[in-house]
PDB file of C-alpha atoms in Angstrom:
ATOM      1  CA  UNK A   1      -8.039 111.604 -38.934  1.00 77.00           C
ATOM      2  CA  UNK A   2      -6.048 108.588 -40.888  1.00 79.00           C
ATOM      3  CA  UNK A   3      -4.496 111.502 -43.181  1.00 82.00           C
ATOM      4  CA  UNK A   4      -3.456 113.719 -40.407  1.00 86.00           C
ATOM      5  CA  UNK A   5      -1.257 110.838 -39.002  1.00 88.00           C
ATOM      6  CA  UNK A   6       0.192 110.027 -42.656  1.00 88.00           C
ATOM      7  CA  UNK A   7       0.903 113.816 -42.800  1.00 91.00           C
ATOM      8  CA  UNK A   8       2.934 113.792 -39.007  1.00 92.00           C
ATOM      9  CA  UNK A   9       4.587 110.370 -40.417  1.00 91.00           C
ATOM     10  CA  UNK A  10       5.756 112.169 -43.275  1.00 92.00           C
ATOM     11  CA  UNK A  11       6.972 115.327 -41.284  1.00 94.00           C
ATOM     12  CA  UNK A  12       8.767 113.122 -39.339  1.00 92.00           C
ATOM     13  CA  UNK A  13      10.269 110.883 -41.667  1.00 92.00           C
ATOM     14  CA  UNK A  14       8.929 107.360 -39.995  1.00 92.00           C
ATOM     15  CA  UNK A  15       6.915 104.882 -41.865  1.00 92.00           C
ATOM     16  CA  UNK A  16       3.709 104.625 -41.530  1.00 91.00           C
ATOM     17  CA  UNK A  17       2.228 101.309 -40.292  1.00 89.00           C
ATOM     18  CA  UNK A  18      -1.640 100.918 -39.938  1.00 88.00           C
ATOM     19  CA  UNK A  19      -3.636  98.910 -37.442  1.00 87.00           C
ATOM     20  CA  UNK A  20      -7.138  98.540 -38.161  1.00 86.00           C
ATOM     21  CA  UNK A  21      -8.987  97.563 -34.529  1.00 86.00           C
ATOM     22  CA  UNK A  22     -12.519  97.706 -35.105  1.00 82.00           C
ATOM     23  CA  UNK A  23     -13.961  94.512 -34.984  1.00 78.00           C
ATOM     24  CA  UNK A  24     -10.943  93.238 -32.862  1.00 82.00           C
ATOM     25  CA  UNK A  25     -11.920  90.795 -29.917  1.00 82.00           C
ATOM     26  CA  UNK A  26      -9.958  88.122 -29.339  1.00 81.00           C
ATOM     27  CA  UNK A  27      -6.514  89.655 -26.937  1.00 82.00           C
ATOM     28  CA  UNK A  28      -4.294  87.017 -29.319  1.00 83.00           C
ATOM     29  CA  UNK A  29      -5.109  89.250 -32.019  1.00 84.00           C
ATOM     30  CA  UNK A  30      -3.048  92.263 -30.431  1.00 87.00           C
ATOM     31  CA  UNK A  31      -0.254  89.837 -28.072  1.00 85.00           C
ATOM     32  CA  UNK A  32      -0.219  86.620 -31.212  1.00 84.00           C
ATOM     33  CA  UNK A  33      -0.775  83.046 -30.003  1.00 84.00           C
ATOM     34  CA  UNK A  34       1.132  80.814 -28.116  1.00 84.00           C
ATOM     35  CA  UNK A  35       2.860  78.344 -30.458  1.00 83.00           C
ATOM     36  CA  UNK A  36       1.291  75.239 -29.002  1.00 82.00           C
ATOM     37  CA  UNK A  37      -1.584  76.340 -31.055  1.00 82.00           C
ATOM     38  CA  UNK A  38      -2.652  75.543 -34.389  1.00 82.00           C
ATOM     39  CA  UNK A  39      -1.916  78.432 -36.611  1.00 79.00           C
ATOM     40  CA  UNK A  40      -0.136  80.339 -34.310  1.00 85.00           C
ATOM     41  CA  UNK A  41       0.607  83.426 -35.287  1.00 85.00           C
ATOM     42  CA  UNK A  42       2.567  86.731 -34.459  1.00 85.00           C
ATOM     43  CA  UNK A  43       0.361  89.645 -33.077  1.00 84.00           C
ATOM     44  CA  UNK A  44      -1.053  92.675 -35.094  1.00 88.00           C
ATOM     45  CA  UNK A  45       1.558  94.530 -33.210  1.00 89.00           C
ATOM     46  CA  UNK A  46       4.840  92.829 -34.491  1.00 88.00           C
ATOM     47  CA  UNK A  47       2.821  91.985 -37.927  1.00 89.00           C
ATOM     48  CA  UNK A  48       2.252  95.652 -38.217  1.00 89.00           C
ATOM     49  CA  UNK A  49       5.783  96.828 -37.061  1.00 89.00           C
ATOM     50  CA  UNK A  50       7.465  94.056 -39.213  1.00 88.00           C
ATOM     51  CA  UNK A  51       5.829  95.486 -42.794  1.00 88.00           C
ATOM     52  CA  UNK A  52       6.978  98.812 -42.241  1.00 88.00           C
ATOM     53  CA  UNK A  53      10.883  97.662 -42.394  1.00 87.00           C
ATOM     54  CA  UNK A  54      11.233  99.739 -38.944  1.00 87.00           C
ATOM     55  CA  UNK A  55      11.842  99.567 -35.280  1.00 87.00           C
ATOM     56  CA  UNK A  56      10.550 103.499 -35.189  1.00 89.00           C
ATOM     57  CA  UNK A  57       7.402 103.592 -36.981  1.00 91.00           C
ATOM     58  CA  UNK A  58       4.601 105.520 -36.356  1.00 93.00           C
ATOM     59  CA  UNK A  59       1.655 103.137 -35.860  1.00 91.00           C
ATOM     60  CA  UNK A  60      -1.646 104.138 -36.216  1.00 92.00           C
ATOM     61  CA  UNK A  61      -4.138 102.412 -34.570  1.00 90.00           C
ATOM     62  CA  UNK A  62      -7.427 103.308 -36.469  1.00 89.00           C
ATOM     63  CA  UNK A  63     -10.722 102.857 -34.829  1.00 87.00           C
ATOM     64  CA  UNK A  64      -9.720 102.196 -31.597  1.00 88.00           C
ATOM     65  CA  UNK A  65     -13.355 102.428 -30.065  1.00 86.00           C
ATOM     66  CA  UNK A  66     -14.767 100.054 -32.095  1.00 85.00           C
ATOM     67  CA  UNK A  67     -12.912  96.739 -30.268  1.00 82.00           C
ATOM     68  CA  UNK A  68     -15.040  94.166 -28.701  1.00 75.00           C
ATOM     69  CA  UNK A  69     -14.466  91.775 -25.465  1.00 72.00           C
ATOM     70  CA  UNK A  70     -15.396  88.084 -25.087  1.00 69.00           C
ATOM     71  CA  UNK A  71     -14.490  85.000 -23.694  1.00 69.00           C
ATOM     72  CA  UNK A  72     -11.085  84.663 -25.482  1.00 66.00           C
ATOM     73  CA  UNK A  73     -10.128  87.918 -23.649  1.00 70.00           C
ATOM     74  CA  UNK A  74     -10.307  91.569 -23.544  1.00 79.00           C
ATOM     75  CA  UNK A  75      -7.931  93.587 -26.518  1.00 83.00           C
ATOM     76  CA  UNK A  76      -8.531  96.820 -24.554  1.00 82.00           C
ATOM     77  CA  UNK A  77      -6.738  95.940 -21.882  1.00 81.00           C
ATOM     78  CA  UNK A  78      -3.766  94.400 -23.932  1.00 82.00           C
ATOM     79  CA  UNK A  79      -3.108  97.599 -25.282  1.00 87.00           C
ATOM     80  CA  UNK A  80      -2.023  99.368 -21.554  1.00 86.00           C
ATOM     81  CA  UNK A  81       1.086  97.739 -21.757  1.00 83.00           C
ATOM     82  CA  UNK A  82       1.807  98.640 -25.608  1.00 87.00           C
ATOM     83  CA  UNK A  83       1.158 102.077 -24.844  1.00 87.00           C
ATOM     84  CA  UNK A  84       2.803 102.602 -21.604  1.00 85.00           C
ATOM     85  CA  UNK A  85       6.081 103.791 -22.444  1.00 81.00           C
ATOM     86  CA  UNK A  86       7.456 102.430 -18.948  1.00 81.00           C
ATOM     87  CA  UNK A  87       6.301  98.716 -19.985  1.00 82.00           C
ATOM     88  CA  UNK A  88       6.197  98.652 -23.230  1.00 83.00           C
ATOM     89  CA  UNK A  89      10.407  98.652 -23.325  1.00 85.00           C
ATOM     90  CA  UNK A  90       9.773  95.007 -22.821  1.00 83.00           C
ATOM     91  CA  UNK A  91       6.724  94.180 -24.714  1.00 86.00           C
ATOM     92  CA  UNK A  92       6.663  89.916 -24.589  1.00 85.00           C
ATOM     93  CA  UNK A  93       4.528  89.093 -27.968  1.00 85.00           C
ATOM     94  CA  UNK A  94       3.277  85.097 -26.719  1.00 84.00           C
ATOM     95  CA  UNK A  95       4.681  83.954 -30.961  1.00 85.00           C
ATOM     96  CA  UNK A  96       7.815  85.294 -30.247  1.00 84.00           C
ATOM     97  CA  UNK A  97       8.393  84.643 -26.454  1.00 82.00           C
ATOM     98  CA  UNK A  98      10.756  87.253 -26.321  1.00 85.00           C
ATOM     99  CA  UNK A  99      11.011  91.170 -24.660  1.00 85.00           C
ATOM    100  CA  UNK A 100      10.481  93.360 -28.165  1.00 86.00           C
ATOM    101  CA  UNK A 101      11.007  97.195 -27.373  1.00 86.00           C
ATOM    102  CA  UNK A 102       8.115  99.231 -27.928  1.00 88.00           C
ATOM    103  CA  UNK A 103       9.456 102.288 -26.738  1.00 87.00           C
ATOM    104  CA  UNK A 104      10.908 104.082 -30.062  1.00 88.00           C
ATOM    105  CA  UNK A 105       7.471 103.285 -32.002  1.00 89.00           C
ATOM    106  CA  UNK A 106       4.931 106.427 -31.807  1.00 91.00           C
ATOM    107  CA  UNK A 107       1.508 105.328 -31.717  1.00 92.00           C
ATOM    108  CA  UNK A 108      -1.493 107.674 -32.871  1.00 92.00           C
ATOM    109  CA  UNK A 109      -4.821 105.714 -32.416  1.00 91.00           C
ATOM    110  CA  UNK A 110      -8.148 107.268 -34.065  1.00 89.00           C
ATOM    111  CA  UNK A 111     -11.874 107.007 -32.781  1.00 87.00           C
ATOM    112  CA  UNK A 112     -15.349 108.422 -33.425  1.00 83.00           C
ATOM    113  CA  UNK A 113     -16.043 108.927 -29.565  1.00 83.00           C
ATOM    114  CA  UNK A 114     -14.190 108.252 -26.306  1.00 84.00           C
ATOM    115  CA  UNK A 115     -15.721 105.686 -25.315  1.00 84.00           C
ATOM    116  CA  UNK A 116     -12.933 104.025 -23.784  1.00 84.00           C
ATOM    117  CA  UNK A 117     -11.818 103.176 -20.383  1.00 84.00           C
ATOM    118  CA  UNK A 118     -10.418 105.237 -18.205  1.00 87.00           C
ATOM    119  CA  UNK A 119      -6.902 103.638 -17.843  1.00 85.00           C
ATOM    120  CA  UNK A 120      -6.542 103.509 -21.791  1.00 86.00           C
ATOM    121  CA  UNK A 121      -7.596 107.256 -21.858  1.00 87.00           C
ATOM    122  CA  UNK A 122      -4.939 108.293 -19.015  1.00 88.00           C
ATOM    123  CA  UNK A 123      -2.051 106.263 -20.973  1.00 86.00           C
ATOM    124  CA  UNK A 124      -3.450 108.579 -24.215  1.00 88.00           C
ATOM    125  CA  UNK A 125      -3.175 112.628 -25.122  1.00 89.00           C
ATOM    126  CA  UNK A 126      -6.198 113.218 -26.524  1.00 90.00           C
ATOM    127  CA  UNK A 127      -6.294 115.427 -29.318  1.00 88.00           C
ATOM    128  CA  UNK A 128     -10.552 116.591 -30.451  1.00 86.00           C
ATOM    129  CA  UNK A 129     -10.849 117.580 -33.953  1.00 81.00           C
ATOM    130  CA  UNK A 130     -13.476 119.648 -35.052  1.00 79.00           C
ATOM    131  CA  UNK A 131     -15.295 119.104 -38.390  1.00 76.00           C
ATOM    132  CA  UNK A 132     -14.684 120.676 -42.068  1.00 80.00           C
ATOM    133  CA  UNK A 133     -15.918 124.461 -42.729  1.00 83.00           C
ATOM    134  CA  UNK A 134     -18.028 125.302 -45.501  1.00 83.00           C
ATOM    135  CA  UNK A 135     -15.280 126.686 -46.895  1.00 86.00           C
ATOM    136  CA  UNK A 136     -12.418 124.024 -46.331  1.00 86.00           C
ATOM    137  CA  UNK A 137     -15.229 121.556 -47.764  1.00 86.00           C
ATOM    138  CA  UNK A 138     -15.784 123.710 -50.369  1.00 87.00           C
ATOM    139  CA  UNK A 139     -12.405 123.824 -51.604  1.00 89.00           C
ATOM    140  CA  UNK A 140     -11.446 120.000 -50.869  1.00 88.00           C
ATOM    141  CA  UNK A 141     -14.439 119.435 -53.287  1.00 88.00           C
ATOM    142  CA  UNK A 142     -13.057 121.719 -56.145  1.00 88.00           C
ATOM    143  CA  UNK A 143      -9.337 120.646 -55.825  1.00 90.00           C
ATOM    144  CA  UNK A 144      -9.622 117.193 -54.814  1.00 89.00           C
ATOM    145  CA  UNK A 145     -13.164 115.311 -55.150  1.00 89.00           C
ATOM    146  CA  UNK A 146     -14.613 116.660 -58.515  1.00 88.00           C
ATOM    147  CA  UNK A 147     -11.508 116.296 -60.737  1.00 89.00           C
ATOM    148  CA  UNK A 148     -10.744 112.568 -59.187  1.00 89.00           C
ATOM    149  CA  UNK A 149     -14.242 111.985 -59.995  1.00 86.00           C
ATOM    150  CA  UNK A 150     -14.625 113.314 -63.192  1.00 85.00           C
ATOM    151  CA  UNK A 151     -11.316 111.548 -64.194  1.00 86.00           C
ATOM    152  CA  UNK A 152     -12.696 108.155 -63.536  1.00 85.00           C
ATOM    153  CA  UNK A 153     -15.811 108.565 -65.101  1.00 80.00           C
ATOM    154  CA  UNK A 154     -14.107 110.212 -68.330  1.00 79.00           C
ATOM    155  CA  UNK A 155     -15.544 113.335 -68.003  1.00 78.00           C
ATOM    156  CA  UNK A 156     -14.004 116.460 -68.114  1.00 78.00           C
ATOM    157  CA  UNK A 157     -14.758 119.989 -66.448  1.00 78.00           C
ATOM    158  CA  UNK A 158     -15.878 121.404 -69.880  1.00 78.00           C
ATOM    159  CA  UNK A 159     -18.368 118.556 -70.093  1.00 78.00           C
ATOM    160  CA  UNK A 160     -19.951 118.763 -66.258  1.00 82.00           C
ATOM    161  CA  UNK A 161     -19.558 121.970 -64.324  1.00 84.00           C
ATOM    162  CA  UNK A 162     -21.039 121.934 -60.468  1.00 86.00           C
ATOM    163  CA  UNK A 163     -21.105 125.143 -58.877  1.00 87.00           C
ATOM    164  CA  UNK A 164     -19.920 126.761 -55.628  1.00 88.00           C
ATOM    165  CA  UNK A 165     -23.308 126.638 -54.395  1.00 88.00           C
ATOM    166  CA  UNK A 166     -23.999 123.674 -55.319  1.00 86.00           C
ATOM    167  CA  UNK A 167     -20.982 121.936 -54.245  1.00 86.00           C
ATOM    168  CA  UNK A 168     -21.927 123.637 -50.649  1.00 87.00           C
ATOM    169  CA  UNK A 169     -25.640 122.480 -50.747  1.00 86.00           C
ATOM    170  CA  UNK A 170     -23.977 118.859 -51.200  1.00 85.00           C
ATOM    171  CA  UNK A 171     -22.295 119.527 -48.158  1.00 85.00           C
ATOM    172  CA  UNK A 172     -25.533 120.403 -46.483  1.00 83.00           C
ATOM    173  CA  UNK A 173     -26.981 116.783 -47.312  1.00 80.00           C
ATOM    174  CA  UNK A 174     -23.920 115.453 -46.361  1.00 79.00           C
ATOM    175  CA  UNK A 175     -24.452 116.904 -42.537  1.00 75.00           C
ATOM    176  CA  UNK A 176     -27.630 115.720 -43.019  1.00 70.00           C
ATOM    177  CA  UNK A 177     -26.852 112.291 -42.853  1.00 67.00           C
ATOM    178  CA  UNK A 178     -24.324 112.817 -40.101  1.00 63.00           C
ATOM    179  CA  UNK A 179     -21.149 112.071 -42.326  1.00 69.00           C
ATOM    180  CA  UNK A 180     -17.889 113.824 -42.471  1.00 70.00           C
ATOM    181  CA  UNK A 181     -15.814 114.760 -46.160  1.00 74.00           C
ATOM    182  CA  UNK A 182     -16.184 110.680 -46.710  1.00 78.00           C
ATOM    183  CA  UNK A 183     -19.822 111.786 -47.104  1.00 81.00           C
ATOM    184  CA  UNK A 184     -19.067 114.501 -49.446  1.00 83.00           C
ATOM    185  CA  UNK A 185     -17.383 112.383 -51.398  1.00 85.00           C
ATOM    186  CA  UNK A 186     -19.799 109.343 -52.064  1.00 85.00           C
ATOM    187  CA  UNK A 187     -22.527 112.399 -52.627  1.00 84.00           C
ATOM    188  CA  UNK A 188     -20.328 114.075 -55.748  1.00 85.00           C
ATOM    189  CA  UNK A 189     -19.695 110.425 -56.833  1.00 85.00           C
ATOM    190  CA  UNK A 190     -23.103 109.622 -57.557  1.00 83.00           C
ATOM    191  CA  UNK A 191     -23.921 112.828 -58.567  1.00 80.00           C
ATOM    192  CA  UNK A 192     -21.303 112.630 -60.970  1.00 81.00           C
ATOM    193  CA  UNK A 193     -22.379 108.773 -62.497  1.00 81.00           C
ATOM    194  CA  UNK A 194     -25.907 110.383 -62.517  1.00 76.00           C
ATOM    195  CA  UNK A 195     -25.131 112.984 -64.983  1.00 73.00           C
ATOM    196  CA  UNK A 196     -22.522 110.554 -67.127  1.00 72.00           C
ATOM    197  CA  UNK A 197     -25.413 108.485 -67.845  1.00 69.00           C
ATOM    198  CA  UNK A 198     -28.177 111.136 -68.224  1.00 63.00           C
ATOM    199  CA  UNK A 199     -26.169 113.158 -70.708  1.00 63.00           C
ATOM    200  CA  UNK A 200     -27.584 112.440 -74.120  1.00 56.00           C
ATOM    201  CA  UNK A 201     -25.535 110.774 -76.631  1.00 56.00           C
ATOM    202  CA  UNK A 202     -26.420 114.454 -78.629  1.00 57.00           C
ATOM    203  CA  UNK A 203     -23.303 115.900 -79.527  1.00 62.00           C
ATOM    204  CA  UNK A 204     -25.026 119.541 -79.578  1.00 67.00           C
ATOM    205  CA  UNK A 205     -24.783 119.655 -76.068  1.00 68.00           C
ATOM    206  CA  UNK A 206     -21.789 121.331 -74.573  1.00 72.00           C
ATOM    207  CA  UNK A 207     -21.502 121.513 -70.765  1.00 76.00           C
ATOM    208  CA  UNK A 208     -23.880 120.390 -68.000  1.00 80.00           C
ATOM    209  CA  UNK A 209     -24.355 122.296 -65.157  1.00 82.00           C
ATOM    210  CA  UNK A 210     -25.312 121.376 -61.202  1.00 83.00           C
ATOM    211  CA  UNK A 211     -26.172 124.155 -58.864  1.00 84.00           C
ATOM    212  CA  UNK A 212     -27.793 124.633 -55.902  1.00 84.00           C
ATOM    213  CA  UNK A 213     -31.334 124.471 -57.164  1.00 82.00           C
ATOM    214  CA  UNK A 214     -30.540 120.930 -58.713  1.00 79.00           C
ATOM    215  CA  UNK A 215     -29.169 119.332 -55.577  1.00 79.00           C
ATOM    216  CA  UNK A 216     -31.888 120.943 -53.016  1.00 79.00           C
ATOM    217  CA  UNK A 217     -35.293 119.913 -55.028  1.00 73.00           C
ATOM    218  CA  UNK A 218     -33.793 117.169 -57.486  1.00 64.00           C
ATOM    219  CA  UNK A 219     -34.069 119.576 -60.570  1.00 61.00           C
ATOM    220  CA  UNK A 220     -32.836 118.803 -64.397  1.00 62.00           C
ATOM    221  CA  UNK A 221     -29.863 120.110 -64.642  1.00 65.00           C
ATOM    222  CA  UNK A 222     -29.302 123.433 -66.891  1.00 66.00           C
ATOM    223  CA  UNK A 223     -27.986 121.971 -70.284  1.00 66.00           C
ATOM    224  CA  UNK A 224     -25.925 124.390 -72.637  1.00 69.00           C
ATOM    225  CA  UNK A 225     -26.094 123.302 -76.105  1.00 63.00           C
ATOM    226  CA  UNK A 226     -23.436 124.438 -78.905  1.00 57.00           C
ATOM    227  CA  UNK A 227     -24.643 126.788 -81.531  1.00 56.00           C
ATOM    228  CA  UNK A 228     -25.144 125.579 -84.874  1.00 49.00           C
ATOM    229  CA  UNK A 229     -24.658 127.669 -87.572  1.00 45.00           C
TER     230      UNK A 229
END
């Protein structure tokens, strides 16, 4: 989700500033404190908006669904008037104590599930995306995961070879324990630390290989050694 939005700031040529909510409970946090406090502070909002160096960014507010309420107030509600492009032309942040337009920022908030309210849904488009296929994950592992992994743990594809099937069998696991491609990826990471340590310091052996058979029952992996003459 986080790298469509980086992809649609990039097609549009806004920067990109990102709002982590999870966690988030106090309303402060999203409208800043009133200066009569100590440590008063601008909001996330203006914070957020300020780094980027624009009055048009897009700001992505990432985990949406994971904010909280107590007694210090309710963030949820606090963001209806950010994202309601008839009130948020006059956004009042309590640090600054002046109207800050909202209006030419495009917001793109992520969550897990929709469990939101109803008035923060209707001021929303919601978008559903639908998980990797086999094959997308397959080729995000062979393009993107292996080599990053293989380059930090100085390895190299002639050394450690995992194949098709077993990069998909990963995947399987990875369903398994209800995770998307972040699963995927901490899988081939520790698959790949594994092997850097269990390859003997022999320098007779030439490539290891990880298939299918490996991953499912926790087999040795098939070792090709160089012939000697």
């Amino acid at each position: 989700k986080t790298s469509i939005a980086i992809s649609v700031a990039t097609a549009l040529n806004r920067k990109l500033a990102r709002l982590s909510l999870g966690g988030v409970r106090d309303e402060a946090e999203i409208r800043g404190h009133r200066k009569t406090y100590v440590g008063a502070m601008p909001g996330r909002i203006v914070n957020a908006i300020s780094h980027s160096g624009s009055m048009n960014p897009l700001l992505l507010l990432d985990e949406i669904d994971k904010m909280g309420r107590d007694w210090r107030g309710d963030p949820e509600s606090a963001l209806l008037e950010i994202l309601d492009p008839e009130q948020n032309k006059s956004f009042r942040d309590h640090y600054l104590e002046v109207d800050f337009d909202l209006s030419n920022v495009l917001f793109i908030a992520t969550a897990n599930t929709l469990n939101l309210s109803n008035a923060l849904k209707d001021r929303m488009e919601i978008i559903e995306l639908t998980g990797y296929t086999n094959e997308e994950k397959l080729q995000i592992a062979k393009q993107y995961l292996i080599p990053k992994q293989l380059k930090q743990n100085g390895l190299t594809d002639k050394k450690l070879e995992i194949t098709d099937d077993g990069i998909l069998e990963i995947a399987k696991k990875a369903i398994e324990l209800k995770t998307g491609a972040r699963g995927l990826r901490t899988i081939l990471e520790s698959i790949v630390v594994d092997t850097m340590y269990d390859i003997p310091s022999d320098e007779n052996i030439e490539k290891v290989i990880i298939d299918a058979s490996v991953v499912k029952n926790s087999e040795k992996p098939k070792l090709i050694k160089k012939e000697i003459a």
